[in-house]
Amino acid sequence: AQSVTQLDSQVPVFEEAPVELRCNYSSSVSVYLFWYVQYPNQGLQLLLKYLSGSTLVKGINGFEAEFNKSQTSFHLRKPSVHISDTAEYFCAVSEEGQGAQKLVFGQGTRLTINP
Amino acid sequence: KAGVTQTPRYLIKTRGQQVTLSCSPISGHRSVSWYQQTPGQGLQFLFEYFSETQRNKGNFPGRFSGRQFSNSRSEMNVSTLELGDSALYLCASSLEFSGELFFGEGSRLTVL
């Protein structure tokens, strides 16, 4: 079974500052990794995914994440945030070979951007 | 292209009742997954359907069930509602092997 730990439940950041949202996972098998974003009163939207290949993954809205197998981490980064990035961010894993439908999510990190 | 559509968006039920939620996937998507989102438990996988067959199931009691129709539309049903079933129920559709779920806005169920 897989599990995901998002180390920060809330992250306040000033506008135009860099941000890192941390995610660690646990699994006895190879996994796929994802970051989803949820804006208020909306469903989730995929930011980026790691399925295979380069460990540095670039996503939408200027976000990127790096898969570190030895540290079982998949931290999300953005060099300069905007007010519009205020949302809840979820890290998720799925078992490789099982597709991306059965996801195990972390508890989420609420990103608040202050002007 | 229309997104994932969930109905109803909001509903209130009382304990012991049952509820049916509907999900229309993006055209061409044959996989539909359901998730429950609560403040305490977060996002939890309920089940996934592909071509009218349940392909994966999460750790929920048998009161939670679902089905998928030949046009890929899906429904989930919760019987004998409990207070703890109050949640946002999210449906997501995907193309096979795409690695991406497209979520609807959810159906918010309140059980009184």
Tab-separated table of C-alpha atoms in Angstrom:
chain	number	residue	atom	x	y	z
A	1	ALA	CA	0.000	0.000	0.000
A	2	GLN	CA	1.072	3.551	-0.633
A	3	SER	CA	0.912	6.596	1.601
A	4	VAL	CA	1.624	10.279	1.066
A	5	THR	CA	2.732	12.857	3.609
A	6	GLN	CA	2.532	16.534	2.900
A	7	LEU	CA	4.733	18.071	5.508
A	8	ASP	CA	3.044	21.451	5.722
A	9	SER	CA	-0.689	21.929	6.128
A	10	GLN	CA	-0.425	25.663	5.472
A	11	VAL	CA	2.191	27.771	3.736
A	12	PRO	CA	1.926	31.595	3.744
A	13	VAL	CA	4.103	33.371	1.202
A	14	PHE	CA	4.468	36.913	-0.036
A	15	GLU	CA	3.651	37.647	-3.662
A	16	GLU	CA	6.607	37.196	-6.040
A	17	ALA	CA	8.488	35.115	-3.478
A	18	PRO	CA	9.553	31.515	-4.235
A	19	VAL	CA	7.692	28.623	-2.681
A	20	GLU	CA	8.280	24.926	-2.068
A	21	LEU	CA	5.528	22.532	-1.035
A	22	ARG	CA	6.914	19.326	0.364
A	23	CYS	CA	5.694	15.813	-0.341
A	24	ASN	CA	7.056	12.470	0.780
A	25	TYR	CA	5.607	9.098	-0.147
A	26	SER	CA	5.907	5.537	0.998
A	27	SER	CA	5.498	2.530	-1.266
A	28	SER	CA	6.859	-0.964	-1.645
A	29	VAL	CA	6.436	-0.802	-5.427
A	30	SER	CA	7.247	1.702	-8.137
A	31	VAL	CA	4.854	4.599	-8.313
A	32	TYR	CA	3.574	7.399	-10.451
A	33	LEU	CA	3.514	10.820	-8.783
A	34	PHE	CA	1.200	13.774	-9.217
A	35	TRP	CA	0.442	17.247	-7.965
A	36	TYR	CA	-3.135	18.524	-8.202
A	37	VAL	CA	-4.483	21.975	-7.310
A	38	GLN	CA	-7.946	22.764	-5.969
A	39	TYR	CA	-9.308	26.292	-6.136
A	40	PRO	CA	-12.210	27.214	-3.812
A	41	ASN	CA	-15.465	25.449	-4.660
A	42	GLN	CA	-13.928	23.660	-7.601
A	43	GLY	CA	-12.691	20.209	-8.454
A	44	LEU	CA	-9.046	19.288	-8.778
A	45	GLN	CA	-6.812	20.173	-11.695
A	46	LEU	CA	-3.589	18.417	-12.626
A	47	LEU	CA	-0.492	20.598	-12.235
A	48	LEU	CA	2.100	18.031	-13.237
A	49	LYS	CA	2.916	14.349	-13.203
A	50	TYR	CA	5.879	12.014	-13.095
A	51	LEU	CA	5.386	8.726	-14.905
A	52	SER	CA	8.919	7.978	-16.059
A	53	GLY	CA	11.958	9.628	-17.612
A	54	SER	CA	13.442	12.917	-16.439
A	55	THR	CA	13.096	13.410	-12.718
A	56	LEU	CA	12.532	17.144	-13.135
A	57	VAL	CA	8.979	17.688	-14.261
A	58	LYS	CA	7.530	20.963	-15.452
A	59	GLY	CA	3.846	21.677	-15.198
A	60	ILE	CA	1.303	24.384	-15.788
A	61	ASN	CA	1.365	27.885	-14.304
A	62	GLY	CA	5.150	27.852	-13.849
A	63	PHE	CA	5.267	24.997	-11.346
A	64	GLU	CA	7.858	22.245	-11.370
A	65	ALA	CA	8.660	19.241	-9.197
A	66	GLU	CA	11.588	16.891	-8.777
A	67	PHE	CA	11.261	13.186	-8.168
A	68	ASN	CA	13.887	11.952	-5.710
A	69	LYS	CA	13.693	8.202	-5.446
A	70	SER	CA	16.312	7.832	-2.714
A	71	GLN	CA	14.492	10.320	-0.490
A	72	THR	CA	11.031	9.232	-1.677
A	73	SER	CA	10.127	12.847	-2.239
A	74	PHE	CA	8.322	14.855	-4.892
A	75	HIS	CA	8.489	18.485	-3.801
A	76	LEU	CA	6.654	21.173	-5.748
A	77	ARG	CA	8.333	24.503	-6.479
A	78	LYS	CA	7.594	27.829	-8.089
A	79	PRO	CA	10.195	30.598	-8.343
A	80	SER	CA	7.731	33.480	-8.064
A	81	VAL	CA	4.129	33.156	-6.875
A	82	HIS	CA	1.098	35.269	-7.702
A	83	ILE	CA	-2.077	36.029	-5.822
A	84	SER	CA	-3.878	33.691	-8.218
A	85	ASP	CA	-1.835	30.747	-6.894
A	86	THR	CA	-3.808	30.852	-3.650
A	87	ALA	CA	-5.352	27.365	-3.470
A	88	GLU	CA	-4.988	23.956	-1.889
A	89	TYR	CA	-2.359	21.669	-3.347
A	90	PHE	CA	-2.462	17.890	-3.197
A	91	CYS	CA	0.332	15.431	-3.801
A	92	ALA	CA	-0.770	11.983	-4.942
A	93	VAL	CA	0.663	8.602	-5.891
A	94	SER	CA	-0.577	5.616	-7.790
A	95	GLU	CA	0.933	2.214	-8.234
A	96	GLU	CA	2.904	1.902	-11.453
A	97	GLY	CA	1.058	-0.277	-13.908
A	98	GLN	CA	-2.309	0.376	-12.289
A	99	GLY	CA	-2.876	3.535	-14.241
A	100	ALA	CA	-3.537	6.902	-12.686
A	101	GLN	CA	-7.132	6.369	-11.673
A	102	LYS	CA	-6.613	4.935	-8.196
A	103	LEU	CA	-4.780	7.743	-6.437
A	104	VAL	CA	-3.676	7.992	-2.840
A	105	PHE	CA	-3.669	11.654	-1.851
A	106	GLY	CA	-1.842	13.572	0.814
A	107	GLN	CA	-3.801	15.737	3.243
A	108	GLY	CA	-3.162	18.868	1.212
A	109	THR	CA	-1.213	22.089	1.680
A	110	ARG	CA	-3.078	25.370	1.746
A	111	LEU	CA	-0.993	27.987	-0.037
A	112	THR	CA	-1.838	31.568	0.890
A	113	ILE	CA	-0.264	34.421	-1.043
A	114	ASN	CA	-0.032	37.732	0.742
A	115	PRO	CA	0.370	40.987	-1.212
B	1	LYS	CA	-14.991	20.397	-25.154
B	2	ALA	CA	-17.323	20.040	-22.194
B	3	GLY	CA	-15.748	19.069	-18.879
B	4	VAL	CA	-16.866	16.515	-16.347
B	5	THR	CA	-20.395	17.276	-15.202
B	6	GLN	CA	-21.731	16.211	-11.840
B	7	THR	CA	-25.315	16.447	-10.659
B	8	PRO	CA	-26.698	17.500	-8.333
B	9	ARG	CA	-24.174	20.034	-7.051
B	10	TYR	CA	-25.714	20.262	-3.595
B	11	LEU	CA	-28.108	18.065	-1.708
B	12	ILE	CA	-29.346	17.525	1.811
B	13	LYS	CA	-30.526	14.170	3.094
B	14	THR	CA	-31.431	12.719	6.467
B	15	ARG	CA	-29.928	9.699	8.155
B	16	GLY	CA	-31.179	6.399	6.800
B	17	GLN	CA	-32.061	7.765	3.370
B	18	GLN	CA	-30.237	6.878	0.203
B	19	VAL	CA	-28.735	9.091	-2.472
B	20	THR	CA	-27.711	8.744	-6.099
B	21	LEU	CA	-25.104	11.001	-7.665
B	22	SER	CA	-24.492	11.297	-11.368
B	23	CYS	CA	-21.376	11.958	-13.408
B	24	SER	CA	-21.027	12.622	-17.136
B	25	PRO	CA	-17.410	12.226	-18.258
B	26	ILE	CA	-15.590	14.104	-20.955
B	27	SER	CA	-16.538	12.766	-24.356
B	28	GLY	CA	-14.276	9.871	-25.310
B	29	HIS	CA	-13.196	9.103	-21.750
B	30	ARG	CA	-14.086	5.551	-20.798
B	31	SER	CA	-12.705	5.553	-17.263
B	32	VAL	CA	-14.651	7.168	-14.432
B	33	SER	CA	-13.391	7.333	-10.866
B	34	TRP	CA	-15.101	8.522	-7.706
B	35	TYR	CA	-13.511	10.145	-4.673
B	36	GLN	CA	-14.847	11.288	-1.311
B	37	GLN	CA	-13.413	14.477	0.177
B	38	THR	CA	-13.904	15.342	3.851
B	39	PRO	CA	-12.016	17.711	6.163
B	40	GLY	CA	-11.001	14.855	8.436
B	41	GLN	CA	-10.098	12.069	6.028
B	42	GLY	CA	-9.124	14.143	3.010
B	43	LEU	CA	-9.485	12.684	-0.457
B	44	GLN	CA	-10.232	8.979	-0.551
B	45	PHE	CA	-10.690	6.724	-3.549
B	46	LEU	CA	-14.092	5.046	-3.775
B	47	PHE	CA	-14.047	3.112	-7.036
B	48	GLU	CA	-13.222	3.223	-10.716
B	49	TYR	CA	-15.230	2.008	-13.680
B	50	PHE	CA	-14.004	1.262	-17.156
B	51	SER	CA	-16.239	0.064	-19.970
B	52	GLU	CA	-19.091	-0.636	-17.541
B	53	THR	CA	-16.915	-2.802	-15.264
B	54	GLN	CA	-15.666	-1.920	-11.812
B	55	ARG	CA	-11.930	-2.130	-12.147
B	56	ASN	CA	-10.768	-0.846	-8.754
B	57	LYS	CA	-12.386	-0.397	-5.400
B	58	GLY	CA	-11.374	1.524	-2.295
B	59	ASN	CA	-11.952	0.662	1.348
B	60	PHE	CA	-15.540	1.749	1.787
B	61	PRO	CA	-18.454	-0.285	3.131
B	62	GLY	CA	-20.907	-1.975	0.834
B	63	ARG	CA	-23.372	0.891	1.327
B	64	PHE	CA	-21.331	2.680	-1.329
B	65	SER	CA	-21.914	1.349	-4.802
B	66	GLY	CA	-21.664	2.532	-8.345
B	67	ARG	CA	-22.236	1.643	-11.931
B	68	GLN	CA	-21.318	2.786	-15.384
B	69	PHE	CA	-23.496	2.867	-18.431
B	70	SER	CA	-22.634	2.092	-22.044
B	71	ASN	CA	-22.210	5.807	-22.785
B	72	SER	CA	-19.607	5.978	-19.954
B	73	ARG	CA	-21.853	8.015	-17.694
B	74	SER	CA	-21.607	6.852	-14.128
B	75	GLU	CA	-23.697	6.916	-10.994
B	76	MET	CA	-22.814	6.250	-7.401
B	77	ASN	CA	-25.262	5.335	-4.711
B	78	VAL	CA	-25.006	5.544	-0.965
B	79	SER	CA	-27.657	3.684	1.006
B	80	THR	CA	-28.628	4.012	4.668
B	81	LEU	CA	-26.921	7.366	4.981
B	82	GLU	CA	-24.926	8.191	8.094
B	83	LEU	CA	-23.837	11.592	9.388
B	84	GLY	CA	-20.257	10.719	8.468
B	85	ASP	CA	-21.207	10.422	4.814
B	86	SER	CA	-21.431	14.200	4.602
B	87	ALA	CA	-18.756	15.079	2.097
B	88	LEU	CA	-17.865	16.420	-1.299
B	89	TYR	CA	-18.075	13.585	-3.800
B	90	LEU	CA	-15.810	14.096	-6.773
B	91	CYS	CA	-15.993	12.318	-10.073
B	92	ALA	CA	-13.067	12.191	-12.468
B	93	SER	CA	-12.723	10.863	-15.989
B	94	SER	CA	-9.638	9.933	-17.927
B	95	LEU	CA	-8.273	8.455	-21.090
B	96	GLU	CA	-6.588	5.110	-20.650
B	97	PHE	CA	-2.837	5.440	-19.971
B	98	SER	CA	-2.980	9.232	-20.029
B	99	GLY	CA	-1.869	9.677	-16.442
B	100	GLU	CA	-4.324	12.498	-15.915
B	101	LEU	CA	-7.675	12.687	-14.169
B	102	PHE	CA	-10.140	15.415	-15.094
B	103	PHE	CA	-12.324	16.241	-12.109
B	104	GLY	CA	-15.810	17.617	-11.937
B	105	GLU	CA	-16.776	20.288	-9.419
B	106	GLY	CA	-18.315	17.728	-7.139
B	107	SER	CA	-21.599	16.977	-5.429
B	108	ARG	CA	-21.756	18.277	-1.879
B	109	LEU	CA	-23.834	15.963	0.293
B	110	THR	CA	-25.013	17.005	3.732
B	111	VAL	CA	-26.578	14.353	5.944
B	112	LEU	CA	-28.702	15.635	8.842
